[in-house]
Amino acid sequence: MDGTGGAAIIDGKAFAEGLRARIGAEVARIKAAHGLVPGLTVVLVGEDPASQVYVRNKGKATEGAGMKSDTIRLPAGTSEADLLALIARLNADAAVHGILVQLPLPGHIDEAHVIEAIDPAKDVDGFHLINVGKLHTGMKDALVPCTPQGCLMLLRDALGPLDGRSALVLGRSNIVGKPMASLLLAANCTVTIAHSRTRDLAGECARADILVAAVGRPGMVKGSWIKPGAAVIDVGINRVPAEGGKTRLVGDVAFEEARAVAGHITPVPGGVGPMTIACLLRNTLIAACRSAGLPAPAI
Ligand code: GUN
């Protein structure tokens, strides 16, 4: 609580800045000690405007951490065979420690084929089946998807150990919902996954000490659904119309209502969003250290 009767705000922006600074310091250290410069290559196919912004931000953050950043932009008409050939080249390039193919891909390319072509050791998105399986079976060397990893770090920072808490993950995507549930289970939470067919969503939410909302529906989670004192992590980034013909970003949670009930809550923007890129840098650093036989830094 923040003294005004509302939830404590989880400042993901500040946490992500701290994490990026620690990553930058570690990159400088391994560069000086071992001559190792972590390298991330991002591949963008087509001209989707949102993807262009994400890719630009990833490139800037990578350079900001002192890593080598490369962005390969390909035309929307690129064939699947040409994209797979590029990935094979990147897999074989020892200076490339992380490969990220920005999604969504144009409809004529099979995303699963592309993800499975990436060397699992360079799969900094954590989407390859090897990394999915490692996460699911509790193996410590999984590369973990960035957004759920960021949510877990914020929860641990706010709450300490999560053992025994009931957690509800709202959403079952491969990118957020399912890996989030695996991470919370590995952290000894009692985990429920809810989705569009769940019968009593409000009742499921009311039982949750931890609620992670990742459905992409603006303001869907109402304050009245939330267990008093719960930690609410809002992964939604929804653009909605605002005054003056403008737009603004809102989460999946009705923030003001939820804030009055919850113990902790992430804002949108400035909550989970900044953690995704910070965790991408973290995965790239981990992948680079492993490739050189160095222990992965504990950050
Ligand atoms: N598109 C939207 N989010 C992501 C992400 O986390 N990784 C990739 N590769 N593409 C995305």
mmCIF file of C-alpha atoms and ligand atoms in Angstrom:
data_model
loop_
_atom_site.group_PDB
_atom_site.id
_atom_site.type_symbol
_atom_site.label_atom_id
_atom_site.label_comp_id
_atom_site.label_asym_id
_atom_site.label_seq_id
_atom_site.Cartn_x
_atom_site.Cartn_y
_atom_site.Cartn_z
ATOM 1 C CA MET A 1 0.000 0.000 0.000
ATOM 2 C CA ASP A 2 1.254 3.486 -0.737
ATOM 3 C CA GLY A 3 -0.329 5.414 2.177
ATOM 4 C CA THR A 4 -3.232 6.668 0.066
ATOM 5 C CA GLY A 5 -5.103 3.379 0.404
ATOM 6 C CA GLY A 6 -4.109 2.193 -3.051
ATOM 7 C CA ALA A 7 -1.807 -0.555 -4.256
ATOM 8 C CA ALA A 8 1.948 -0.046 -4.395
ATOM 9 C CA ILE A 9 2.868 0.685 -7.992
ATOM 10 C CA ILE A 10 5.442 -1.720 -9.418
ATOM 11 C CA ASP A 11 7.804 0.522 -11.364
ATOM 12 C CA GLY A 12 8.883 -1.725 -14.224
ATOM 13 C CA LYS A 13 10.584 1.150 -16.018
ATOM 14 C CA ALA A 14 12.928 1.807 -13.090
ATOM 15 C CA PHE A 15 13.550 -1.926 -12.534
ATOM 16 C CA ALA A 16 14.326 -2.418 -16.235
ATOM 17 C CA GLU A 17 16.745 0.529 -16.203
ATOM 18 C CA GLY A 18 18.571 -1.012 -13.243
ATOM 19 C CA LEU A 19 18.694 -4.413 -14.954
ATOM 20 C CA ARG A 20 20.007 -2.870 -18.175
ATOM 21 C CA ALA A 21 22.705 -1.046 -16.205
ATOM 22 C CA ARG A 22 23.774 -4.317 -14.527
ATOM 23 C CA ILE A 23 23.836 -6.061 -17.922
ATOM 24 C CA GLY A 24 25.914 -3.204 -19.380
ATOM 25 C CA ALA A 25 28.413 -3.512 -16.529
ATOM 26 C CA GLU A 26 28.676 -7.282 -17.047
ATOM 27 C CA VAL A 27 29.130 -6.831 -20.823
ATOM 28 C CA ALA A 28 31.985 -4.385 -20.141
ATOM 29 C CA ARG A 29 33.542 -6.867 -17.702
ATOM 30 C CA ILE A 30 33.492 -9.882 -20.056
ATOM 31 C CA LYS A 31 34.745 -7.688 -22.896
ATOM 32 C CA ALA A 32 37.743 -6.591 -20.810
ATOM 33 C CA ALA A 33 38.399 -9.999 -19.233
ATOM 34 C CA HIS A 34 37.691 -12.329 -22.160
ATOM 35 C CA GLY A 35 37.454 -10.187 -25.321
ATOM 36 C CA LEU A 36 33.854 -11.420 -25.695
ATOM 37 C CA VAL A 37 31.313 -9.011 -27.226
ATOM 38 C CA PRO A 38 27.743 -10.393 -27.074
ATOM 39 C CA GLY A 39 26.023 -10.029 -30.453
ATOM 40 C CA LEU A 40 22.285 -9.943 -31.198
ATOM 41 C CA THR A 41 20.896 -10.136 -34.734
ATOM 42 C CA VAL A 42 17.269 -9.159 -35.250
ATOM 43 C CA VAL A 43 15.542 -10.164 -38.492
ATOM 44 C CA LEU A 44 12.519 -8.208 -39.703
ATOM 45 C CA VAL A 45 10.559 -9.388 -42.734
ATOM 46 C CA GLY A 46 8.199 -6.812 -44.234
ATOM 47 C CA GLU A 47 7.141 -3.347 -43.155
ATOM 48 C CA ASP A 48 4.661 -3.805 -40.313
ATOM 49 C CA PRO A 49 4.798 -0.389 -38.564
ATOM 50 C CA ALA A 50 4.564 -1.740 -34.985
ATOM 51 C CA SER A 51 7.287 -4.324 -35.695
ATOM 52 C CA GLN A 52 9.536 -1.595 -37.129
ATOM 53 C CA VAL A 53 9.248 0.373 -33.867
ATOM 54 C CA TYR A 54 9.940 -2.728 -31.735
ATOM 55 C CA VAL A 55 12.945 -3.694 -33.858
ATOM 56 C CA ARG A 56 14.403 -0.172 -33.728
ATOM 57 C CA ASN A 57 14.026 -0.109 -29.929
ATOM 58 C CA LYS A 58 15.668 -3.527 -29.586
ATOM 59 C CA GLY A 59 18.625 -2.376 -31.695
ATOM 60 C CA LYS A 60 19.099 0.807 -29.652
ATOM 61 C CA ALA A 61 18.908 -1.052 -26.334
ATOM 62 C CA THR A 62 21.404 -3.674 -27.528
ATOM 63 C CA GLU A 63 23.935 -1.002 -28.487
ATOM 64 C CA GLY A 64 23.198 0.869 -25.254
ATOM 65 C CA ALA A 65 24.280 -2.209 -23.292
ATOM 66 C CA GLY A 66 27.590 -2.316 -25.180
ATOM 67 C CA MET A 67 26.648 -5.330 -27.294
ATOM 68 C CA LYS A 68 26.982 -5.783 -31.038
ATOM 69 C CA SER A 69 23.628 -5.142 -32.678
ATOM 70 C CA ASP A 70 22.691 -6.101 -36.207
ATOM 71 C CA THR A 71 19.281 -5.664 -37.817
ATOM 72 C CA ILE A 72 18.548 -7.442 -41.094
ATOM 73 C CA ARG A 73 15.525 -6.030 -42.913
ATOM 74 C CA LEU A 74 14.052 -8.203 -45.672
ATOM 75 C CA PRO A 75 11.238 -7.429 -48.128
ATOM 76 C CA ALA A 76 7.739 -8.745 -47.366
ATOM 77 C CA GLY A 77 7.985 -11.079 -50.371
ATOM 78 C CA THR A 78 11.047 -12.935 -49.034
ATOM 79 C CA SER A 79 10.578 -16.694 -49.468
ATOM 80 C CA GLU A 80 10.608 -19.087 -46.537
ATOM 81 C CA ALA A 81 13.595 -20.863 -48.128
ATOM 82 C CA ASP A 82 15.612 -17.622 -48.252
ATOM 83 C CA LEU A 83 14.749 -16.831 -44.616
ATOM 84 C CA LEU A 84 15.777 -20.356 -43.547
ATOM 85 C CA ALA A 85 19.054 -19.953 -45.469
ATOM 86 C CA LEU A 86 19.734 -16.684 -43.622
ATOM 87 C CA ILE A 87 19.058 -18.381 -40.275
ATOM 88 C CA ALA A 88 21.464 -21.192 -41.190
ATOM 89 C CA ARG A 89 24.151 -18.548 -41.870
ATOM 90 C CA LEU A 90 23.462 -16.814 -38.547
ATOM 91 C CA ASN A 91 23.522 -20.156 -36.702
ATOM 92 C CA ALA A 92 27.016 -20.753 -38.108
ATOM 93 C CA ASP A 93 28.335 -17.252 -37.306
ATOM 94 C CA ALA A 94 30.328 -17.361 -34.049
ATOM 95 C CA ALA A 95 29.934 -13.588 -33.549
ATOM 96 C CA VAL A 96 26.133 -13.963 -33.395
ATOM 97 C CA HIS A 97 25.043 -15.160 -29.941
ATOM 98 C CA GLY A 98 21.353 -14.284 -30.191
ATOM 99 C CA ILE A 99 18.939 -14.508 -33.134
ATOM 100 C CA LEU A 100 15.485 -12.932 -32.974
ATOM 101 C CA VAL A 101 13.070 -13.164 -35.901
ATOM 102 C CA GLN A 102 10.410 -10.531 -35.313
ATOM 103 C CA LEU A 103 6.853 -11.899 -35.361
ATOM 104 C CA PRO A 104 4.371 -11.866 -36.967
ATOM 105 C CA LEU A 105 5.864 -13.053 -40.247
ATOM 106 C CA PRO A 106 4.069 -12.583 -43.581
ATOM 107 C CA GLY A 107 1.344 -15.192 -44.115
ATOM 108 C CA HIS A 108 3.248 -17.237 -46.719
ATOM 109 C CA ILE A 109 5.995 -18.087 -44.182
ATOM 110 C CA ASP A 110 5.439 -20.835 -41.595
ATOM 111 C CA GLU A 111 6.466 -19.312 -38.255
ATOM 112 C CA ALA A 112 6.985 -22.720 -36.642
ATOM 113 C CA HIS A 113 9.455 -23.766 -39.382
ATOM 114 C CA VAL A 114 11.404 -20.568 -38.853
ATOM 115 C CA ILE A 115 11.513 -20.801 -35.052
ATOM 116 C CA GLU A 116 12.617 -24.450 -35.172
ATOM 117 C CA ALA A 117 15.435 -23.531 -37.598
ATOM 118 C CA ILE A 118 17.092 -21.250 -35.020
ATOM 119 C CA ASP A 119 19.909 -22.858 -33.004
ATOM 120 C CA PRO A 120 18.273 -23.355 -29.555
ATOM 121 C CA ALA A 121 21.458 -21.966 -27.938
ATOM 122 C CA LYS A 122 20.885 -18.686 -29.858
ATOM 123 C CA ASP A 123 17.094 -18.623 -29.406
ATOM 124 C CA VAL A 124 16.932 -15.511 -27.200
ATOM 125 C CA ASP A 125 13.122 -15.391 -27.564
ATOM 126 C CA GLY A 126 12.901 -18.817 -25.889
ATOM 127 C CA PHE A 127 10.366 -19.958 -28.502
ATOM 128 C CA HIS A 128 12.212 -23.047 -29.851
ATOM 129 C CA LEU A 129 10.666 -26.371 -28.775
ATOM 130 C CA ILE A 130 13.932 -27.326 -27.030
ATOM 131 C CA ASN A 131 13.708 -24.244 -24.814
ATOM 132 C CA VAL A 132 9.952 -24.675 -24.317
ATOM 133 C CA GLY A 133 10.574 -28.257 -23.195
ATOM 134 C CA LYS A 134 13.467 -27.287 -20.944
ATOM 135 C CA LEU A 135 11.362 -24.621 -19.230
ATOM 136 C CA HIS A 136 8.427 -26.991 -18.880
ATOM 137 C CA THR A 137 10.563 -29.731 -17.326
ATOM 138 C CA GLY A 138 12.358 -27.362 -14.976
ATOM 139 C CA MET A 139 15.807 -27.485 -16.600
ATOM 140 C CA LYS A 140 17.913 -24.570 -15.481
ATOM 141 C CA ASP A 141 19.554 -23.893 -18.848
ATOM 142 C CA ALA A 142 16.348 -22.988 -20.734
ATOM 143 C CA LEU A 143 16.376 -19.660 -22.548
ATOM 144 C CA VAL A 144 13.124 -18.257 -21.152
ATOM 145 C CA PRO A 145 10.666 -16.038 -23.093
ATOM 146 C CA CYS A 146 11.375 -12.404 -22.256
ATOM 147 C CA THR A 147 7.977 -11.041 -21.213
ATOM 148 C CA PRO A 148 7.088 -13.754 -18.663
ATOM 149 C CA GLN A 149 10.675 -13.694 -17.356
ATOM 150 C CA GLY A 150 10.259 -9.941 -16.812
ATOM 151 C CA CYS A 151 6.949 -10.486 -14.994
ATOM 152 C CA LEU A 152 8.571 -13.060 -12.698
ATOM 153 C CA MET A 153 11.432 -10.705 -11.840
ATOM 154 C CA LEU A 154 8.978 -7.917 -10.950
ATOM 155 C CA LEU A 155 6.927 -10.293 -8.789
ATOM 156 C CA ARG A 156 9.985 -11.577 -6.933
ATOM 157 C CA ASP A 157 11.201 -8.031 -6.367
ATOM 158 C CA ALA A 158 7.806 -6.936 -5.004
ATOM 159 C CA LEU A 159 6.863 -10.027 -2.993
ATOM 160 C CA GLY A 160 10.034 -11.990 -2.239
ATOM 161 C CA PRO A 161 9.628 -15.792 -2.408
ATOM 162 C CA LEU A 162 6.434 -16.818 -4.193
ATOM 163 C CA ASP A 163 6.157 -20.308 -2.627
ATOM 164 C CA GLY A 164 2.639 -21.515 -1.915
ATOM 165 C CA ARG A 165 0.824 -18.514 -3.395
ATOM 166 C CA SER A 166 -2.123 -19.035 -5.708
ATOM 167 C CA ALA A 167 -1.456 -17.575 -9.151
ATOM 168 C CA LEU A 168 -3.909 -17.029 -11.976
ATOM 169 C CA VAL A 169 -2.568 -16.547 -15.487
ATOM 170 C CA LEU A 170 -5.184 -15.024 -17.731
ATOM 171 C CA GLY A 171 -4.307 -15.973 -21.321
ATOM 172 C CA ARG A 172 -2.776 -19.107 -22.836
ATOM 173 C CA SER A 173 -0.489 -17.837 -25.591
ATOM 174 C CA ASN A 174 2.797 -19.584 -26.315
ATOM 175 C CA ILE A 175 4.638 -16.260 -25.905
ATOM 176 C CA VAL A 176 3.265 -15.206 -22.504
ATOM 177 C CA GLY A 177 0.510 -17.289 -20.843
ATOM 178 C CA LYS A 178 1.961 -20.797 -21.044
ATOM 179 C CA PRO A 179 5.591 -19.912 -20.190
ATOM 180 C CA MET A 180 4.329 -17.628 -17.394
ATOM 181 C CA ALA A 181 2.429 -20.552 -15.890
ATOM 182 C CA SER A 182 5.549 -22.768 -16.121
ATOM 183 C CA LEU A 183 7.693 -20.125 -14.404
ATOM 184 C CA LEU A 184 5.179 -19.612 -11.588
ATOM 185 C CA LEU A 185 4.899 -23.371 -11.106
ATOM 186 C CA ALA A 186 8.694 -23.627 -10.934
ATOM 187 C CA ALA A 187 8.532 -20.866 -8.293
ATOM 188 C CA ASN A 188 6.227 -23.139 -6.245
ATOM 189 C CA CYS A 189 2.974 -21.266 -6.864
ATOM 190 C CA THR A 190 -0.342 -23.078 -7.227
ATOM 191 C CA VAL A 191 -1.140 -22.134 -10.810
ATOM 192 C CA THR A 192 -4.394 -21.809 -12.750
ATOM 193 C CA ILE A 193 -4.579 -20.822 -16.420
ATOM 194 C CA ALA A 194 -7.792 -19.041 -17.412
ATOM 195 C CA HIS A 195 -8.847 -18.142 -20.955
ATOM 196 C CA SER A 196 -11.763 -17.072 -23.132
ATOM 197 C CA ARG A 197 -13.730 -20.251 -22.365
ATOM 198 C CA THR A 198 -13.249 -20.130 -18.589
ATOM 199 C CA ARG A 199 -16.714 -20.264 -16.964
ATOM 200 C CA ASP A 200 -16.277 -18.120 -13.860
ATOM 201 C CA LEU A 201 -13.475 -15.717 -14.583
ATOM 202 C CA ALA A 202 -14.349 -13.365 -11.730
ATOM 203 C CA GLY A 203 -14.427 -16.287 -9.280
ATOM 204 C CA GLU A 204 -11.033 -17.572 -10.509
ATOM 205 C CA CYS A 205 -9.529 -14.085 -10.144
ATOM 206 C CA ALA A 206 -10.956 -13.688 -6.635
ATOM 207 C CA ARG A 207 -8.865 -16.671 -5.423
ATOM 208 C CA ALA A 208 -5.562 -15.395 -6.834
ATOM 209 C CA ASP A 209 -2.778 -13.932 -4.708
ATOM 210 C CA ILE A 210 -1.006 -13.246 -8.004
ATOM 211 C CA LEU A 211 -2.900 -12.282 -11.151
ATOM 212 C CA VAL A 212 -1.105 -12.019 -14.492
ATOM 213 C CA ALA A 213 -3.345 -10.640 -17.248
ATOM 214 C CA ALA A 214 -2.217 -11.295 -20.825
ATOM 215 C CA VAL A 215 -5.261 -11.335 -23.068
ATOM 216 C CA GLY A 216 -5.031 -8.130 -25.118
ATOM 217 C CA ARG A 217 -8.472 -6.826 -24.108
ATOM 218 C CA PRO A 218 -8.478 -3.288 -22.753
ATOM 219 C CA GLY A 219 -9.704 -3.013 -19.156
ATOM 220 C CA MET A 220 -11.201 -6.498 -19.116
ATOM 221 C CA VAL A 221 -10.196 -7.340 -15.533
ATOM 222 C CA LYS A 222 -12.427 -5.377 -13.157
ATOM 223 C CA GLY A 223 -11.450 -4.131 -9.721
ATOM 224 C CA SER A 224 -14.289 -6.108 -8.152
ATOM 225 C CA TRP A 225 -12.726 -9.381 -9.435
ATOM 226 C CA ILE A 226 -9.454 -8.876 -7.600
ATOM 227 C CA LYS A 227 -8.614 -10.411 -4.222
ATOM 228 C CA PRO A 228 -7.791 -7.625 -1.752
ATOM 229 C CA GLY A 229 -4.022 -7.274 -1.434
ATOM 230 C CA ALA A 230 -3.237 -9.340 -4.564
ATOM 231 C CA ALA A 231 -0.277 -8.598 -6.848
ATOM 232 C CA VAL A 232 -1.571 -7.673 -10.307
ATOM 233 C CA ILE A 233 0.745 -7.884 -13.323
ATOM 234 C CA ASP A 234 -0.745 -6.345 -16.458
ATOM 235 C CA VAL A 235 0.903 -7.558 -19.673
ATOM 236 C CA GLY A 236 -1.688 -5.938 -21.957
ATOM 237 C CA ILE A 237 -0.610 -3.084 -24.229
ATOM 238 C CA ASN A 238 -3.786 -1.917 -25.965
ATOM 239 C CA ARG A 239 -4.097 1.273 -27.994
ATOM 240 C CA VAL A 240 -7.523 2.896 -27.464
ATOM 241 C CA PRO A 241 -9.072 6.162 -28.684
ATOM 242 C CA ALA A 242 -8.521 9.159 -26.397
ATOM 243 C CA GLU A 243 -9.619 12.786 -26.343
ATOM 244 C CA GLY A 244 -8.781 15.052 -29.264
ATOM 245 C CA GLY A 245 -8.663 12.221 -31.802
ATOM 246 C CA LYS A 246 -5.523 10.854 -30.137
ATOM 247 C CA THR A 247 -4.866 7.367 -28.798
ATOM 248 C CA ARG A 248 -3.471 6.145 -25.506
ATOM 249 C CA LEU A 249 -2.118 2.870 -24.156
ATOM 250 C CA VAL A 250 -4.094 0.883 -21.597
ATOM 251 C CA GLY A 251 -3.637 -2.566 -20.094
ATOM 252 C CA ASP A 252 -5.940 -5.567 -19.717
ATOM 253 C CA VAL A 253 -6.791 -4.438 -16.178
ATOM 254 C CA ALA A 254 -9.130 -1.533 -15.274
ATOM 255 C CA PHE A 255 -6.248 0.221 -13.550
ATOM 256 C CA GLU A 256 -7.918 2.750 -11.232
ATOM 257 C CA GLU A 257 -10.472 0.226 -9.948
ATOM 258 C CA ALA A 258 -7.835 -2.456 -9.491
ATOM 259 C CA ARG A 259 -5.434 -0.114 -7.759
ATOM 260 C CA ALA A 260 -7.965 0.514 -4.997
ATOM 261 C CA VAL A 261 -8.106 -3.222 -4.180
ATOM 262 C CA ALA A 262 -4.718 -4.739 -5.055
ATOM 263 C CA GLY A 263 -1.596 -4.789 -2.888
ATOM 264 C CA HIS A 264 0.764 -4.294 -5.852
ATOM 265 C CA ILE A 265 0.048 -3.408 -9.460
ATOM 266 C CA THR A 266 1.991 -2.683 -12.652
ATOM 267 C CA PRO A 267 0.978 0.413 -14.643
ATOM 268 C CA VAL A 268 0.599 0.549 -18.437
ATOM 269 C CA PRO A 269 2.788 1.988 -19.810
ATOM 270 C CA GLY A 270 5.843 1.706 -17.547
ATOM 271 C CA GLY A 271 5.194 -1.720 -16.019
ATOM 272 C CA VAL A 272 5.901 -4.966 -17.845
ATOM 273 C CA GLY A 273 6.696 -3.371 -21.233
ATOM 274 C CA PRO A 274 10.231 -2.128 -20.450
ATOM 275 C CA MET A 275 11.123 -5.495 -18.900
ATOM 276 C CA THR A 276 10.750 -7.356 -22.205
ATOM 277 C CA ILE A 277 13.712 -5.686 -23.906
ATOM 278 C CA ALA A 278 15.800 -5.804 -20.711
ATOM 279 C CA CYS A 279 15.221 -9.579 -20.546
ATOM 280 C CA LEU A 280 16.132 -9.911 -24.235
ATOM 281 C CA LEU A 281 19.502 -8.317 -23.430
ATOM 282 C CA ARG A 282 19.819 -10.643 -20.436
ATOM 283 C CA ASN A 283 19.187 -13.699 -22.643
ATOM 284 C CA THR A 284 21.733 -12.459 -25.193
ATOM 285 C CA LEU A 285 24.337 -12.043 -22.450
ATOM 286 C CA ILE A 286 23.545 -15.518 -21.080
ATOM 287 C CA ALA A 287 23.796 -17.060 -24.578
ATOM 288 C CA ALA A 288 27.120 -15.307 -25.232
ATOM 289 C CA CYS A 289 28.611 -16.454 -21.912
ATOM 290 C CA ARG A 290 27.542 -20.046 -22.524
ATOM 291 C CA SER A 291 28.996 -20.026 -26.058
ATOM 292 C CA ALA A 292 32.371 -19.099 -24.547
ATOM 293 C CA GLY A 293 32.131 -21.631 -21.711
ATOM 294 C CA LEU A 294 31.763 -18.862 -19.116
ATOM 295 C CA PRO A 295 29.305 -19.116 -16.226
ATOM 296 C CA ALA A 296 26.070 -17.211 -16.896
ATOM 297 C CA PRO A 297 26.016 -14.073 -14.716
ATOM 298 C CA ALA A 298 23.508 -14.092 -11.860
ATOM 299 C CA ILE A 299 21.561 -10.981 -12.828
HETATM 300 N N1 GUN B 1 6.426 -9.799 -31.755
HETATM 301 C C1 GUN B 1 5.793 -9.324 -30.661
HETATM 302 N N2 GUN B 1 6.440 -9.709 -29.529
HETATM 303 C C2 GUN B 1 7.499 -10.447 -29.938
HETATM 304 C C3 GUN B 1 8.541 -11.105 -29.245
HETATM 305 O O1 GUN B 1 8.630 -11.125 -28.017
HETATM 306 N N3 GUN B 1 9.451 -11.756 -30.023
HETATM 307 C C4 GUN B 1 9.368 -11.772 -31.371
HETATM 308 N N4 GUN B 1 10.313 -12.438 -32.039
HETATM 309 N N5 GUN B 1 8.416 -11.165 -32.043
HETATM 310 C C5 GUN B 1 7.488 -10.509 -31.328
#
